CSV table of N, CA, C and O in Angstrom, one decimal:
chain,number,residue,atom,x,y,z
A,1,ALA,N,7.6,-48.7,18.0
A,1,ALA,CA,7.1,-48.1,17.3
A,1,ALA,C,7.1,-46.2,17.1
A,1,ALA,O,7.6,-46.0,18.4
A,2,MET,N,7.1,-46.1,16.2
A,2,MET,CA,7.4,-44.3,16.4
A,2,MET,C,5.9,-43.8,16.3
A,2,MET,O,5.0,-44.1,15.9
A,3,LYS,N,5.9,-42.8,17.5
A,3,LYS,CA,4.6,-41.8,17.4
A,3,LYS,C,4.6,-40.8,16.6
A,3,LYS,O,5.7,-40.0,16.3
A,4,THR,N,3.5,-40.8,15.6
A,4,THR,CA,4.0,-39.4,15.0
A,4,THR,C,3.0,-38.3,15.6
A,4,THR,O,1.6,-38.3,15.9
A,5,LEU,N,3.5,-37.1,15.5
A,5,LEU,CA,3.0,-35.2,16.0
A,5,LEU,C,3.1,-34.7,14.8
A,5,LEU,O,4.0,-35.0,13.8
A,6,THR,N,1.9,-33.8,14.7
A,6,THR,CA,2.0,-33.1,13.6
A,6,THR,C,1.8,-31.8,14.0
A,6,THR,O,1.3,-31.1,15.4
A,7,PHE,N,2.9,-30.9,13.7
A,7,PHE,CA,2.9,-29.3,13.9
A,7,PHE,C,2.4,-28.5,13.0
A,7,PHE,O,3.2,-28.6,11.8
A,8,HIS,N,1.4,-27.6,13.5
A,8,HIS,CA,1.3,-26.6,12.4
A,8,HIS,C,2.0,-25.5,12.5
A,8,HIS,O,2.0,-24.7,13.5
A,9,LEU,N,2.6,-24.8,11.3
A,9,LEU,CA,3.0,-23.4,11.2
A,9,LEU,C,1.8,-22.4,11.8
A,9,LEU,O,0.7,-22.6,11.6
A,10,ARG,N,2.6,-21.6,12.3
A,10,ARG,CA,1.7,-20.2,12.4
A,10,ARG,C,1.2,-19.5,11.2
A,10,ARG,O,1.9,-19.3,10.2
A,11,GLU,N,0.1,-18.8,11.3
A,11,GLU,CA,-0.2,-18.1,10.0
A,11,GLU,C,0.8,-17.1,9.8
A,11,GLU,O,1.2,-16.3,10.9
A,12,GLY,N,1.2,-16.8,8.6
A,12,GLY,CA,2.5,-16.0,8.0
A,12,GLY,C,3.8,-16.4,8.1
A,12,GLY,O,4.4,-15.9,7.6
A,13,GLU,N,3.6,-17.7,8.9
A,13,GLU,CA,5.0,-18.5,9.0
A,13,GLU,C,5.8,-19.5,8.0
A,13,GLU,O,4.7,-20.4,7.7
A,14,GLU,N,6.5,-19.6,7.2
A,14,GLU,CA,7.0,-20.5,6.4
A,14,GLU,C,7.9,-21.6,6.6
A,14,GLU,O,8.0,-22.8,6.1
A,15,CYS,N,8.5,-21.6,8.0
A,15,CYS,CA,9.3,-22.6,8.7
A,15,CYS,C,9.2,-22.0,10.0
A,15,CYS,O,9.1,-21.2,10.8
A,16,ILE,N,10.0,-22.9,10.7
A,16,ILE,CA,10.1,-22.9,12.2
A,16,ILE,C,11.3,-23.5,12.4
A,16,ILE,O,11.8,-24.4,11.9
A,17,PRO,N,12.5,-22.6,13.3
A,17,PRO,CA,13.8,-23.1,13.8
A,17,PRO,C,13.8,-24.4,14.4
A,17,PRO,O,12.6,-24.8,15.1
A,18,LEU,N,14.7,-25.5,14.1
A,18,LEU,CA,14.6,-27.0,14.7
A,18,LEU,C,14.6,-26.9,16.1
A,18,LEU,O,13.4,-27.8,16.7
A,19,ILE,N,15.4,-26.2,17.1
A,19,ILE,CA,15.3,-26.1,18.2
A,19,ILE,C,13.8,-25.7,18.8
A,19,ILE,O,13.3,-26.1,19.7
A,20,GLN,N,13.1,-24.7,18.1
A,20,GLN,CA,11.8,-24.2,18.5
A,20,GLN,C,10.8,-25.3,18.2
A,20,GLN,O,9.9,-25.5,18.9
A,21,LEU,N,10.9,-26.1,17.0
A,21,LEU,CA,10.0,-26.9,16.7
A,21,LEU,C,10.0,-28.2,17.9
A,21,LEU,O,8.9,-28.7,18.1
A,22,LEU,N,11.2,-28.8,18.4
A,22,LEU,CA,11.0,-29.5,19.2
A,22,LEU,C,10.8,-29.2,20.6
A,22,LEU,O,10.0,-30.2,21.3
A,23,LYS,N,10.8,-28.2,21.0
A,23,LYS,CA,10.3,-27.4,22.4
A,23,LYS,C,8.7,-27.6,22.1
A,23,LYS,O,8.0,-27.7,22.9
A,24,ALA,N,8.5,-27.0,21.0
A,24,ALA,CA,7.0,-26.8,20.7
A,24,ALA,C,6.2,-28.3,20.8
A,24,ALA,O,4.9,-27.9,21.5
A,25,VAL,N,6.6,-29.2,20.2
A,25,VAL,CA,5.8,-30.7,20.5
A,25,VAL,C,6.1,-31.0,21.7
A,25,VAL,O,5.7,-32.3,21.9
A,26,ASN,N,6.7,-30.5,22.5
A,26,ASN,CA,7.2,-31.0,23.9
A,26,ASN,C,8.0,-32.4,23.9
A,26,ASN,O,7.6,-33.4,24.6
A,27,VAL,N,8.9,-32.7,23.0
A,27,VAL,CA,9.8,-33.8,23.0
A,27,VAL,C,10.8,-33.7,23.6
A,27,VAL,O,11.8,-35.0,23.8
A,28,VAL,N,11.5,-32.6,24.2
A,28,VAL,CA,12.5,-32.1,24.7
A,28,VAL,C,12.0,-31.2,26.0
A,28,VAL,O,10.8,-30.8,26.1
A,29,TYR,N,12.9,-31.3,27.1
A,29,TYR,CA,12.1,-30.6,28.2
A,29,TYR,C,12.9,-28.9,28.2
A,29,TYR,O,12.0,-28.0,28.9
A,30,SER,N,14.1,-28.7,27.5
A,30,SER,CA,14.4,-27.5,27.3
A,30,SER,C,15.1,-27.0,25.9
A,30,SER,O,15.2,-28.0,25.2
A,31,GLY,N,14.9,-25.8,25.7
A,31,GLY,CA,15.8,-25.4,24.5
A,31,GLY,C,17.3,-26.0,24.6
A,31,GLY,O,18.1,-26.5,23.6
A,32,SER,N,18.1,-26.1,25.9
A,32,SER,CA,19.4,-26.5,25.8
A,32,SER,C,19.6,-27.9,25.7
A,32,SER,O,20.4,-28.3,24.9
A,33,GLU,N,18.6,-28.9,26.3
A,33,GLU,CA,18.4,-30.1,25.9
A,33,GLU,C,18.2,-30.3,24.4
A,33,GLU,O,18.8,-30.9,23.8
A,34,ALA,N,17.2,-29.7,23.8
A,34,ALA,CA,17.1,-30.0,22.3
A,34,ALA,C,18.2,-29.6,21.4
A,34,ALA,O,19.0,-30.1,20.7
A,35,GLN,N,19.3,-28.5,21.9
A,35,GLN,CA,20.5,-28.2,21.2
A,35,GLN,C,21.4,-29.3,21.1
A,35,GLN,O,22.1,-29.6,20.5
A,36,ALA,N,21.9,-29.9,22.6
A,36,ALA,CA,22.6,-31.1,22.9
A,36,ALA,C,22.3,-32.1,22.0
A,36,ALA,O,23.1,-32.8,21.3
A,37,CYS,N,20.7,-32.3,21.7
A,37,CYS,CA,20.4,-33.4,21.1
A,37,CYS,C,20.9,-33.2,19.8
A,37,CYS,O,21.1,-34.3,19.1
A,38,VAL,N,20.3,-32.2,18.8
A,38,VAL,CA,20.5,-31.6,17.8
A,38,VAL,C,22.5,-32.0,17.7
A,38,VAL,O,22.7,-32.7,16.5
A,39,ALA,N,23.0,-31.5,18.5
A,39,ALA,CA,24.6,-31.3,18.1
A,39,ALA,C,25.2,-32.7,18.2
A,39,ALA,O,26.0,-33.2,17.3
A,40,ARG,N,24.6,-33.7,19.1
A,40,ARG,CA,25.0,-35.3,18.7
A,40,ARG,C,24.5,-35.7,18.0
A,40,ARG,O,24.9,-36.8,17.8
A,41,GLY,N,23.7,-35.3,17.2
A,41,GLY,CA,23.5,-36.0,15.9
A,41,GLY,C,22.1,-37.2,16.2
A,41,GLY,O,21.8,-38.0,15.1
A,42,MET,N,21.5,-36.6,16.8
A,42,MET,CA,20.4,-37.7,17.5
A,42,MET,C,19.2,-37.1,16.5
A,42,MET,O,17.6,-37.7,16.8
A,43,VAL,N,19.2,-36.1,15.9
A,43,VAL,CA,17.8,-35.9,15.1
A,43,VAL,C,18.0,-35.9,13.8
A,43,VAL,O,18.9,-35.5,13.4
A,44,ARG,N,16.9,-36.4,12.9
A,44,ARG,CA,17.0,-36.7,11.5
A,44,ARG,C,15.7,-35.6,10.8
A,44,ARG,O,15.0,-35.8,11.5
A,45,ARG,N,16.4,-35.2,9.8
A,45,ARG,CA,15.6,-34.3,8.9
A,45,ARG,C,15.5,-35.2,7.7
A,45,ARG,O,16.2,-35.2,7.0
A,46,ASN,N,14.4,-35.4,7.6
A,46,ASN,CA,13.8,-36.2,6.3
A,46,ASN,C,14.4,-37.4,6.0
A,46,ASN,O,15.4,-37.5,4.8
A,47,GLY,N,15.1,-38.1,6.9
A,47,GLY,CA,15.9,-39.2,6.7
A,47,GLY,C,17.5,-38.9,7.0
A,47,GLY,O,18.2,-39.9,7.2
A,48,GLU,N,17.6,-37.6,7.2
A,48,GLU,CA,19.1,-37.4,7.0
A,48,GLU,C,19.4,-36.6,8.6
A,48,GLU,O,18.6,-36.1,8.7
A,49,THR,N,20.7,-36.8,8.9
A,49,THR,CA,21.2,-36.3,10.2
A,49,THR,C,21.0,-35.0,10.2
A,49,THR,O,21.8,-34.2,9.3
A,50,GLU,N,20.5,-34.4,11.1
A,50,GLU,CA,20.7,-32.7,10.9
A,50,GLU,C,21.3,-32.3,12.0
A,50,GLU,O,20.5,-32.2,13.0
A,51,THR,N,22.4,-31.7,12.0
A,51,THR,CA,23.4,-31.0,13.4
A,51,THR,C,23.0,-29.5,13.4
A,51,THR,O,23.9,-29.0,14.3
A,52,ARG,N,22.4,-28.7,12.4
A,52,ARG,CA,22.7,-27.5,12.4
A,52,ARG,C,21.1,-26.9,13.4
A,52,ARG,O,20.2,-27.2,13.1
A,53,LYS,N,21.5,-26.3,14.4
A,53,LYS,CA,20.4,-25.7,15.5
A,53,LYS,C,19.4,-25.1,15.0
A,53,LYS,O,18.3,-24.9,15.6
A,54,ARG,N,20.0,-24.3,13.9
A,54,ARG,CA,19.0,-23.0,13.6
A,54,ARG,C,18.4,-23.8,12.3
A,54,ARG,O,17.9,-23.0,11.4
A,55,ALA,N,18.6,-25.0,12.0
A,55,ALA,CA,17.9,-25.2,10.2
A,55,ALA,C,16.6,-24.7,10.7
A,55,ALA,O,15.7,-25.0,11.7
A,56,LYS,N,16.0,-24.3,9.4
A,56,LYS,CA,14.5,-23.8,9.4
A,56,LYS,C,13.9,-25.0,8.4
A,56,LYS,O,14.1,-25.5,7.3
A,57,ILE,N,12.9,-25.4,9.3
A,57,ILE,CA,11.9,-26.4,9.0
A,57,ILE,C,10.7,-26.2,8.6
A,57,ILE,O,9.9,-25.4,8.9
A,58,ARG,N,10.6,-26.5,7.0
A,58,ARG,CA,9.5,-26.0,6.5
A,58,ARG,C,8.0,-27.0,6.4
A,58,ARG,O,8.5,-28.1,6.7
A,59,GLU,N,7.4,-26.7,5.9
A,59,GLU,CA,6.0,-27.2,5.8
A,59,GLU,C,6.4,-28.4,4.7
A,59,GLU,O,7.1,-28.6,3.6
A,60,GLY,N,6.1,-30.1,5.0
A,60,GLY,CA,6.1,-30.9,4.2
A,60,GLY,C,7.3,-31.6,4.9
A,60,GLY,O,7.6,-33.0,4.3
A,61,GLU,N,8.2,-31.3,6.0
A,61,GLU,CA,9.5,-31.7,6.2
A,61,GLU,C,8.8,-32.9,7.3
A,61,GLU,O,8.0,-32.6,7.9
A,62,ALA,N,9.8,-33.9,7.7
A,62,ALA,CA,9.5,-34.8,8.5
A,62,ALA,C,10.8,-35.0,9.7
A,62,ALA,O,11.8,-35.0,8.9
A,63,ILE,N,10.8,-35.0,10.8
A,63,ILE,CA,12.1,-34.9,11.9
A,63,ILE,C,11.6,-35.7,12.6
A,63,ILE,O,10.3,-36.3,13.3
A,64,GLU,N,12.5,-36.5,12.9
A,64,GLU,CA,12.7,-37.7,13.5
A,64,GLU,C,13.7,-37.6,14.8
A,64,GLU,O,14.7,-37.3,14.6
A,65,PHE,N,13.3,-37.8,15.9
A,65,PHE,CA,13.7,-37.8,17.1
A,65,PHE,C,13.4,-38.5,18.3
A,65,PHE,O,12.3,-38.7,18.7
A,66,ASP,N,14.3,-39.4,18.6
A,66,ASP,CA,13.9,-40.3,19.7
A,66,ASP,C,12.8,-41.5,19.3
A,66,ASP,O,13.3,-41.8,18.1
A,67,ARG,N,11.6,-41.5,20.0
A,67,ARG,CA,10.5,-42.6,19.5
A,67,ARG,C,9.5,-41.4,18.5
A,67,ARG,O,8.3,-41.9,18.3
A,68,TYR,N,9.7,-40.4,18.2
A,68,TYR,CA,8.6,-39.3,17.9
A,68,TYR,C,8.9,-39.0,16.1
A,68,TYR,O,10.3,-38.9,15.7
A,69,ARG,N,8.1,-39.0,15.4
A,69,ARG,CA,8.4,-38.1,13.9
A,69,ARG,C,7.4,-37.5,13.9
A,69,ARG,O,6.1,-37.1,14.3
A,70,ILE,N,8.0,-36.2,13.6
A,70,ILE,CA,7.2,-35.0,13.9
A,70,ILE,C,7.0,-34.5,12.3
A,70,ILE,O,8.3,-34.2,11.8
A,71,LEU,N,5.9,-34.1,12.0
A,71,LEU,CA,5.4,-33.6,10.4
A,71,LEU,C,4.9,-32.5,10.6
A,71,LEU,O,4.1,-31.8,11.4
A,72,VAL,N,5.8,-31.5,9.7
A,72,VAL,CA,5.6,-30.3,10.0
A,72,VAL,C,4.4,-29.8,8.6
A,72,VAL,O,4.8,-30.0,7.7
A,73,GLU,N,3.4,-29.1,8.8
A,73,GLU,CA,2.2,-28.9,7.9
A,73,GLU,C,1.9,-27.2,8.3
A,73,GLU,O,2.3,-26.7,9.1
A,74,ALA,N,1.2,-26.8,6.9
A,74,ALA,CA,1.1,-25.5,6.6
A,74,ALA,C,-0.1,-25.1,7.9
A,74,ALA,O,-0.6,-25.8,8.6
A,75,HIS,N,0.1,-23.9,8.0
A,75,HIS,CA,-1.1,-23.2,9.1
A,75,HIS,C,-2.4,-23.5,8.7
A,75,HIS,O,-2.6,-23.9,7.5
A,76,ASP,N,-3.3,-24.1,9.8
A,76,ASP,CA,-4.7,-24.7,9.7
A,76,ASP,C,-5.3,-23.5,10.1
A,76,ASP,O,-5.5,-23.4,11.3
A,77,PRO,N,-6.2,-23.0,9.0
A,77,PRO,CA,-7.2,-21.8,9.6
A,77,PRO,C,-8.2,-22.6,10.6
A,77,PRO,O,-8.9,-21.6,11.3
A,78,GLU,N,-8.5,-23.7,10.5
A,78,GLU,CA,-9.7,-24.4,11.4
A,78,GLU,C,-9.3,-24.0,12.8
A,78,GLU,O,-10.0,-23.5,13.4
A,79,GLU,N,-7.9,-24.1,13.1
A,79,GLU,CA,-7.2,-23.8,14.1
A,79,GLU,C,-7.0,-22.7,14.9
A,79,GLU,O,-7.6,-22.3,15.8
A,80,ARG,N,-7.0,-21.6,14.2
A,80,ARG,CA,-7.0,-20.4,14.3
A,80,ARG,C,-8.7,-20.0,14.3
A,80,ARG,O,-8.8,-19.1,15.5
A,81,GLY,N,-9.7,-20.5,13.7
A,81,GLY,CA,-11.2,-20.1,13.9
A,81,GLY,C,-11.2,-20.6,15.7
A,81,GLY,O,-12.1,-19.9,16.1
A,82,GLN,N,-10.6,-21.8,16.1
A,82,GLN,CA,-11.2,-22.6,17.4
A,82,GLN,C,-10.5,-21.1,18.6
A,82,GLN,O,-11.1,-20.8,19.4
A,83,GLU,N,-9.5,-20.6,18.2
A,83,GLU,CA,-8.6,-19.7,19.1
A,83,GLU,C,-9.4,-18.7,19.1
A,83,GLU,O,-9.9,-18.2,20.1
A,84,ALA,N,-9.9,-18.2,17.9
A,84,ALA,CA,-10.8,-16.7,17.8
A,84,ALA,C,-11.8,-16.9,18.8
A,84,ALA,O,-12.3,-16.1,19.3
A,85,SER,N,-12.7,-17.9,18.8
A,85,SER,CA,-14.0,-18.4,19.2
A,85,SER,C,-13.7,-18.4,20.9
A,85,SER,O,-14.4,-18.1,21.8
A,86,LEU,N,-12.4,-19.1,21.5
A,86,LEU,CA,-12.1,-19.0,22.6
A,86,LEU,C,-11.9,-17.7,23.4
A,86,LEU,O,-12.3,-17.4,24.4
A,87,THR,N,-11.4,-16.9,22.5
A,87,THR,CA,-11.2,-15.4,23.1
A,87,THR,C,-12.2,-14.7,22.7
A,87,THR,O,-12.2,-13.5,23.1
A,88,HIS,N,-13.4,-15.1,22.2
A,88,HIS,CA,-14.6,-14.0,21.7
A,88,HIS,C,-15.0,-13.7,23.1
A,88,HIS,O,-15.4,-14.7,23.6
A,89,ASP,N,-15.7,-12.6,23.1
A,89,ASP,CA,-16.6,-12.3,24.3
A,89,ASP,C,-18.0,-12.7,24.2
A,89,ASP,O,-18.4,-12.2,23.1
């Protein structure tokens, strides 16, 4: 079975480079591993193989790699609110 992960873009960002996304959700150990997996055609974007390492992944897209399905969503203001409360004195 596939495990679904959700990634929220940061405030003001419209996309995230594919390599950065794979690292951000911890499905690879390193950027070089991510690049190798993409180059070998192991990553699918919306059901199609994506071999461009710098592909810009936008809100609403789905990336599949290994046993993971990564859904990219817009910035979540509630998430930022939690961060703000953590750093608040």
